[in-house]
Amino acid sequence: MKVRYQYRIYPTPQQVKGLNQLFGCCRVVYNDALAIVGSVPQGEKWPSNAELQKLVITQAKKTAERKWLADVSAVPLQQSVQDLGAAFKNFFESRSGKRKGPKVGFPRFKKKLNQQSARFVRTGFSLKGNKLELAKLGRFKVKWSRPLPSEPSSVTIIRNTAGQYHASFVVEIGSINIEPLRPSIGVDLGIKTFAFLSTGDRVESPGYNRLDRKTRRFQRKLARQVKGSKRREKTRLRLAKLKLKTANIRKDFLHKTTTQLVHENQVVVLEDLAVKNMLGNRKLARAISQQGWSTARTMCEAKANRVNDREVRIISRWEPTSQICSDCGFRWGKVA
C-alpha cells in the first residue's frame, strides 16, 4: 500500500526564491485551467487533461504574458493540471453518490496566502546521498527523522502558512504482523476527556487552553490592523505559527493514541458521530473541533489497513451504548 513520509527541508535564500516562483507558476496554471473549464458553454464537452496541458503550459509559454512559465520545471506544472482533473472527478463522484463522506464542492481558484505545493514525479527529482535534488532548483538539505522504507514514486514540496517547507514522499510499504493484547475494545469519545475505553481506562487529551487564548488574542489584533501593512503581516505569521503548534500537538497525540489502540486490539469499535451537526452548537464548537474526532477515526481506519488481522467497526450513533451493561447486556434505560 502507498503511504506518505514527510520531512522538513531547509532551502537556501536562493532556493526559497526559486520555490516561490515555482509555487506561483503552479498556481497560475491551475487557475488558468479552471478558468478555461468554467468558460465552456453548458452542454459542450470539456477539454481533457492533455488538451488543458497543451493550452495552459505549452501554448502559454509562447505568449508574452506567460513566457516565464519556461523558467521552472514542466513536471510540477503538468501535475497541477492533473490535480484539477482529480478535483473534478471527486466533485462529480460526490454529487452522484459514488464518493463516500462529506460532499465535495466545485473546485475553487487557488490563493497566494494559502498553503502552497508542487509535486514532482520520478522524472523531476532524485535522491543524492542525504540530499533531495529537484529539477531546475538544485539540491536541498533534508532533516531525515526516519529512513524511507522504499524508493519514492513522487515527492510534493509544501510551504505552509507559517513559512516552513516540507517534502512529502509517496512510498510503497507492506502490511505488518503484530500480536494483539485484546480481542476488541470500545472507544467512547468525549470533550473534557478525549476517550473512555471499555477497559475502564481514560485517555486525556493535551491542554489547548493556553495556546487557544493566545490564538484568539492575535486574531483580534489581526482584525484591527490595516490590510497590506508590515505589522499585519508580522501578526499573521505569528498567528499561523500558533495555529501550526496547536495542530502539531493534536496530530502527535492522535497518532500515538490511535497507533496504540490498533496495535493492542484486534477490533476497535467507534461511534458514528455527526461531528458536522454537533459543531452547530456555538458553546461546544471550539471544544469539539479541538479534539479532532474525525481525524482520530480516519487514522484508526488507515492504520488498521496496515496491520494484518485488524478491524475498525463503526456503530450507529443511535445505539444506546451508555444504557447497556457491557458485561451482562442488561439495559437500564436513560441515564439521568
Coordinates of C-alpha atoms in Angstrom, one line a residue:
M1 CA 0.0 0.0 0.0
K2 CA 1.1 3.6 -0.6
V3 CA 1.7 6.0 2.3
R4 CA 3.3 9.4 2.8
Y5 CA 6.6 10.1 4.7
Q6 CA 7.0 13.8 5.4
Y7 CA 10.3 15.6 6.3
R8 CA 11.3 19.2 7.0
I9 CA 13.6 20.7 4.3
Y10 CA 15.8 23.8 4.7
P11 CA 16.2 25.7 1.4
T12 CA 18.8 28.5 1.0
P13 CA 17.6 32.0 0.3
Q14 CA 18.2 31.5 -3.5
Q15 CA 16.2 28.2 -3.4
V16 CA 13.4 29.9 -1.4
K17 CA 13.1 32.4 -4.3
G18 CA 13.0 29.6 -6.8
L19 CA 10.4 27.6 -4.9
N20 CA 8.2 30.7 -4.5
Q21 CA 8.4 31.2 -8.3
L22 CA 7.5 27.5 -8.8
F23 CA 4.5 27.7 -6.5
G24 CA 3.3 30.8 -8.3
C25 CA 3.6 29.1 -11.7
C26 CA 1.7 26.0 -10.4
R27 CA -1.0 28.2 -9.0
V28 CA -1.4 30.2 -12.3
V29 CA -1.5 27.0 -14.4
Y30 CA -4.2 25.6 -12.1
N31 CA -6.3 28.7 -12.1
D32 CA -5.9 29.2 -15.9
A33 CA -7.1 25.6 -16.5
L34 CA -10.0 26.1 -14.1
A35 CA -11.0 29.3 -15.9
I36 CA -10.9 27.6 -19.3
V37 CA -13.2 24.8 -18.0
G38 CA -15.5 27.4 -16.4
S39 CA -15.8 29.3 -19.7
V40 CA -17.1 26.2 -21.7
P41 CA -20.7 26.8 -22.6
Q42 CA -23.2 24.5 -20.9
G43 CA -23.8 21.3 -22.9
E44 CA -20.4 21.3 -24.7
K45 CA -17.7 18.8 -23.9
W46 CA -14.9 19.9 -21.5
P47 CA -11.3 19.7 -22.6
S48 CA -9.3 16.7 -21.4
N49 CA -6.2 16.9 -19.1
A50 CA -3.9 16.5 -22.2
E51 CA -5.7 19.4 -24.0
L52 CA -5.6 21.6 -20.9
Q53 CA -1.9 21.0 -20.5
K54 CA -1.3 22.0 -24.1
L55 CA -3.3 25.2 -23.7
V56 CA -2.1 26.4 -20.3
I57 CA 1.5 25.2 -20.5
T58 CA 2.8 24.5 -24.0
Q59 CA 1.0 27.3 -25.8
A60 CA 1.0 29.7 -22.9
K61 CA 4.9 29.6 -22.8
K62 CA 4.9 31.1 -26.3
T63 CA 2.9 34.2 -25.2
A64 CA 4.4 37.3 -23.7
E65 CA 2.0 37.1 -20.6
R66 CA 3.1 33.6 -19.7
K67 CA 6.6 33.1 -21.1
W68 CA 8.0 33.0 -17.6
L69 CA 6.5 29.5 -17.2
A70 CA 9.5 28.2 -19.1
D71 CA 11.8 29.2 -16.2
V72 CA 10.6 26.4 -14.0
S73 CA 10.3 22.6 -14.5
A74 CA 7.4 21.4 -16.6
V75 CA 6.8 18.4 -14.4
P76 CA 5.0 20.1 -11.4
L77 CA 3.0 22.2 -13.9
Q78 CA 1.7 19.1 -15.6
Q79 CA 0.9 17.6 -12.2
S80 CA -1.0 20.8 -11.3
V81 CA -3.4 20.2 -14.2
Q82 CA -3.7 16.5 -13.1
D83 CA -4.7 17.8 -9.6
L84 CA -7.5 19.8 -11.2
G85 CA -8.7 16.7 -13.1
A86 CA -8.7 14.8 -9.8
A87 CA -10.7 17.6 -8.1
F88 CA -13.4 17.5 -10.8
K89 CA -13.5 13.7 -10.5
N90 CA -14.1 13.9 -6.8
F91 CA -16.8 16.6 -7.3
F92 CA -18.8 14.6 -9.8
E93 CA -18.5 11.3 -7.9
S94 CA -19.5 13.1 -4.7
R95 CA -22.5 14.7 -6.4
S96 CA -23.6 11.3 -7.9
G97 CA -23.2 9.5 -4.6
K98 CA -20.2 7.3 -5.7
R99 CA -17.9 9.0 -3.3
K100 CA -18.5 8.5 0.4
G101 CA -18.1 11.1 3.1
P102 CA -18.9 14.8 3.1
K103 CA -20.0 16.4 -0.1
V104 CA -17.1 17.8 -2.2
G105 CA -17.7 21.2 -3.7
F106 CA -16.8 22.6 -7.1
P107 CA -13.1 23.3 -7.5
R108 CA -12.1 26.8 -6.5
F109 CA -9.2 29.1 -7.5
K110 CA -6.0 28.9 -5.5
K111 CA -4.9 31.8 -3.4
K112 CA -1.4 33.2 -2.8
L113 CA -1.6 33.3 1.0
N114 CA -2.9 29.7 1.4
Q115 CA -0.6 26.6 1.7
Q116 CA 1.4 26.2 -1.5
S117 CA 2.6 22.9 -3.0
A118 CA 4.3 21.5 -6.1
R119 CA 4.6 17.8 -7.0
F120 CA 7.5 16.1 -8.8
V121 CA 7.3 12.6 -10.2
R122 CA 10.4 10.4 -10.8
T123 CA 11.4 12.4 -13.9
G124 CA 11.7 15.6 -11.8
F125 CA 13.6 14.6 -8.7
S126 CA 16.3 12.3 -7.3
L127 CA 18.0 11.5 -4.0
K128 CA 21.7 12.2 -4.0
G129 CA 23.0 10.9 -0.7
N130 CA 21.3 12.7 2.1
K131 CA 20.0 15.5 -0.1
L132 CA 17.0 15.9 -2.4
E133 CA 17.6 17.2 -5.9
L134 CA 14.8 18.9 -7.8
A135 CA 14.8 19.8 -11.5
K136 CA 16.0 23.4 -12.0
L137 CA 16.2 24.0 -8.3
G138 CA 19.3 22.2 -7.1
R139 CA 19.9 20.1 -4.0
F140 CA 18.0 20.6 -0.7
K141 CA 19.0 19.8 2.8
V142 CA 16.5 17.3 4.4
K143 CA 16.0 16.6 8.1
W144 CA 15.8 12.8 7.8
S145 CA 13.8 11.9 11.0
R146 CA 13.4 8.3 9.9
P147 CA 14.6 6.3 6.8
L148 CA 12.4 5.8 3.8
P149 CA 11.1 2.2 3.6
S150 CA 11.3 2.1 -0.2
E151 CA 12.1 4.1 -3.3
P152 CA 9.7 7.0 -3.5
S153 CA 7.5 7.4 -6.6
S154 CA 6.8 11.1 -6.1
V155 CA 7.6 14.0 -3.8
T156 CA 5.4 17.0 -3.0
I157 CA 7.2 20.2 -1.8
I158 CA 4.9 22.1 0.6
R159 CA 5.1 25.6 2.1
N160 CA 2.7 26.0 4.9
T161 CA 1.2 29.3 6.1
A162 CA 3.9 29.7 8.7
G163 CA 6.6 29.8 6.0
Q164 CA 8.0 26.3 6.7
Y165 CA 9.0 23.9 3.9
H166 CA 8.4 20.2 3.8
A167 CA 9.0 17.3 1.4
S168 CA 6.3 14.7 1.3
F169 CA 7.4 11.4 -0.3
V170 CA 4.9 8.7 -1.6
V171 CA 6.4 5.2 -0.9
E172 CA 5.1 1.6 -1.0
I173 CA 5.0 -0.4 2.2
G174 CA 3.8 -3.9 3.1
S175 CA 1.5 -4.9 5.9
I176 CA 2.9 -5.8 9.3
N177 CA 2.1 -8.6 11.8
I178 CA 1.6 -7.6 15.5
E179 CA 0.0 -9.9 18.1
P180 CA -3.0 -8.1 19.7
L181 CA -3.3 -7.9 23.5
R182 CA -7.1 -8.0 23.5
P183 CA -9.7 -9.3 21.0
S184 CA -11.7 -6.0 21.0
I185 CA -12.1 -2.6 22.6
G186 CA -14.9 0.0 22.6
V187 CA -14.0 3.7 22.5
D188 CA -16.4 6.4 23.6
L189 CA -15.1 9.8 22.5
G190 CA -15.7 12.9 24.8
I191 CA -14.9 16.6 25.2
K192 CA -13.4 17.0 28.6
T193 CA -11.8 13.6 28.4
F194 CA -10.8 12.6 24.9
A195 CA -11.9 8.9 25.2
F196 CA -13.4 6.4 27.7
L197 CA -12.3 2.9 26.9
S198 CA -14.3 -0.3 27.6
T199 CA -11.4 -1.5 29.7
G200 CA -12.2 1.3 32.2
D201 CA -9.2 3.5 31.2
R202 CA -9.4 7.1 30.2
V203 CA -7.4 8.9 27.6
E204 CA -6.8 12.5 28.5
S205 CA -6.1 15.0 25.6
P206 CA -3.4 17.7 25.8
G207 CA -4.4 21.1 27.2
Y208 CA -5.1 23.5 24.3
N209 CA -6.4 26.4 26.5
R210 CA -3.2 28.4 26.8
L211 CA -2.5 28.3 23.0
D212 CA -6.2 28.9 22.3
R213 CA -6.2 32.1 24.4
K214 CA -3.1 33.4 22.6
T215 CA -4.5 32.5 19.2
R216 CA -7.8 34.4 19.9
R217 CA -5.8 37.4 21.1
F218 CA -3.8 37.5 18.0
Q219 CA -6.9 37.0 15.8
R220 CA -8.4 40.1 17.4
K221 CA -5.2 42.0 16.9
L222 CA -5.1 41.0 13.2
A223 CA -8.6 42.1 12.6
R224 CA -7.8 45.7 13.8
Q225 CA -4.7 46.1 11.7
V226 CA -4.5 47.7 8.3
K227 CA -4.6 45.2 5.4
G228 CA -1.3 45.1 3.4
S229 CA 0.8 46.7 6.3
K230 CA 4.0 45.1 7.5
R231 CA 2.7 44.9 11.1
R232 CA -0.3 43.0 9.9
E233 CA 1.9 40.5 8.0
K234 CA 4.0 40.1 11.1
T235 CA 0.9 39.3 13.2
R236 CA -0.4 37.0 10.5
L237 CA 2.8 35.0 10.6
R238 CA 2.8 34.7 14.4
L239 CA -0.8 33.6 14.3
A240 CA 0.0 31.0 11.7
K241 CA 2.8 29.6 13.9
L242 CA 0.5 29.4 16.9
K243 CA -2.2 27.5 14.9
L244 CA 0.5 25.2 13.5
K245 CA 1.8 24.5 17.0
T246 CA -1.7 23.6 18.2
A247 CA -2.2 21.4 15.1
N248 CA 1.1 19.6 15.6
I249 CA 0.4 18.9 19.3
R250 CA -3.1 17.4 18.4
K251 CA -1.6 15.4 15.5
D252 CA 1.1 13.9 17.6
F253 CA -1.4 13.0 20.3
L254 CA -3.8 11.4 17.9
H255 CA -1.1 9.4 16.1
K256 CA 0.2 8.0 19.4
T257 CA -3.3 7.2 20.7
T258 CA -4.6 5.6 17.5
T259 CA -1.4 3.6 17.0
Q260 CA -1.7 2.1 20.5
L261 CA -5.4 1.3 20.0
V262 CA -4.9 -0.5 16.7
H263 CA -1.7 -2.4 17.8
E264 CA -3.1 -3.6 21.1
N265 CA -6.6 -4.6 19.9
Q266 CA -7.8 -6.8 17.1
V267 CA -11.1 -4.9 16.8
V268 CA -11.6 -1.2 17.6
V269 CA -15.2 -0.1 17.9
L270 CA -16.1 3.6 17.4
E271 CA -19.3 5.5 17.3
D272 CA -20.6 7.2 14.1
L273 CA -20.7 10.8 15.4
A274 CA -22.4 13.6 13.5
V275 CA -19.5 16.0 14.1
K276 CA -20.7 18.5 11.5
N277 CA -24.1 18.8 13.2
M278 CA -22.5 19.0 16.6
L279 CA -20.4 21.9 15.5
G280 CA -23.6 23.9 15.1
N281 CA -23.6 24.3 18.9
R282 CA -21.7 27.5 19.4
K283 CA -21.0 26.8 23.0
L284 CA -19.3 23.5 22.3
A285 CA -18.0 24.0 18.7
R286 CA -14.5 25.1 19.7
A287 CA -14.0 22.3 22.3
I288 CA -15.3 19.7 19.8
S289 CA -13.1 20.9 16.9
Q290 CA -10.0 20.9 19.2
Q291 CA -10.4 17.2 20.0
G292 CA -10.1 16.0 16.4
W293 CA -12.7 13.2 16.5
S294 CA -12.9 12.8 12.7
T295 CA -9.2 12.7 12.3
A296 CA -8.9 10.0 15.0
R297 CA -11.4 7.8 13.2
T298 CA -9.6 8.3 9.8
M299 CA -6.2 7.4 11.5
C300 CA -7.7 4.3 13.1
E301 CA -9.1 3.1 9.8
A302 CA -5.9 3.8 7.9
K303 CA -3.6 2.1 10.5
A304 CA -5.9 -1.0 10.7
N305 CA -5.3 -1.5 6.9
R306 CA -1.6 -1.6 7.5
V307 CA -1.7 -4.2 10.2
N308 CA -2.8 -7.8 9.4
D309 CA -5.9 -9.1 11.1
R310 CA -7.1 -5.7 12.4
E311 CA -10.6 -4.2 12.0
V312 CA -12.3 -0.9 12.8
R313 CA -16.1 -1.2 13.3
I314 CA -18.5 1.8 13.4
I315 CA -21.7 1.5 15.3
S316 CA -24.8 3.6 14.8
R317 CA -25.0 6.9 16.7
W318 CA -28.5 5.9 17.8
E319 CA -27.2 2.8 19.6
P320 CA -27.9 3.1 23.3
T321 CA -24.4 2.1 24.4
S322 CA -24.5 4.1 27.7
Q323 CA -27.7 2.3 28.7
I324 CA -26.5 -1.3 28.2
C325 CA -24.2 -3.1 30.6
S326 CA -21.1 -4.3 28.7
D327 CA -20.8 -7.4 30.9
C328 CA -24.3 -8.9 31.1
G329 CA -26.1 -6.9 28.4
F330 CA -28.9 -5.6 30.8
R331 CA -30.5 -2.3 29.7
W332 CA -31.5 0.0 32.5
G333 CA -32.8 2.9 30.4
K334 CA -31.8 6.5 30.1
V335 CA -29.2 7.9 32.4
A336 CA -30.3 10.9 34.4

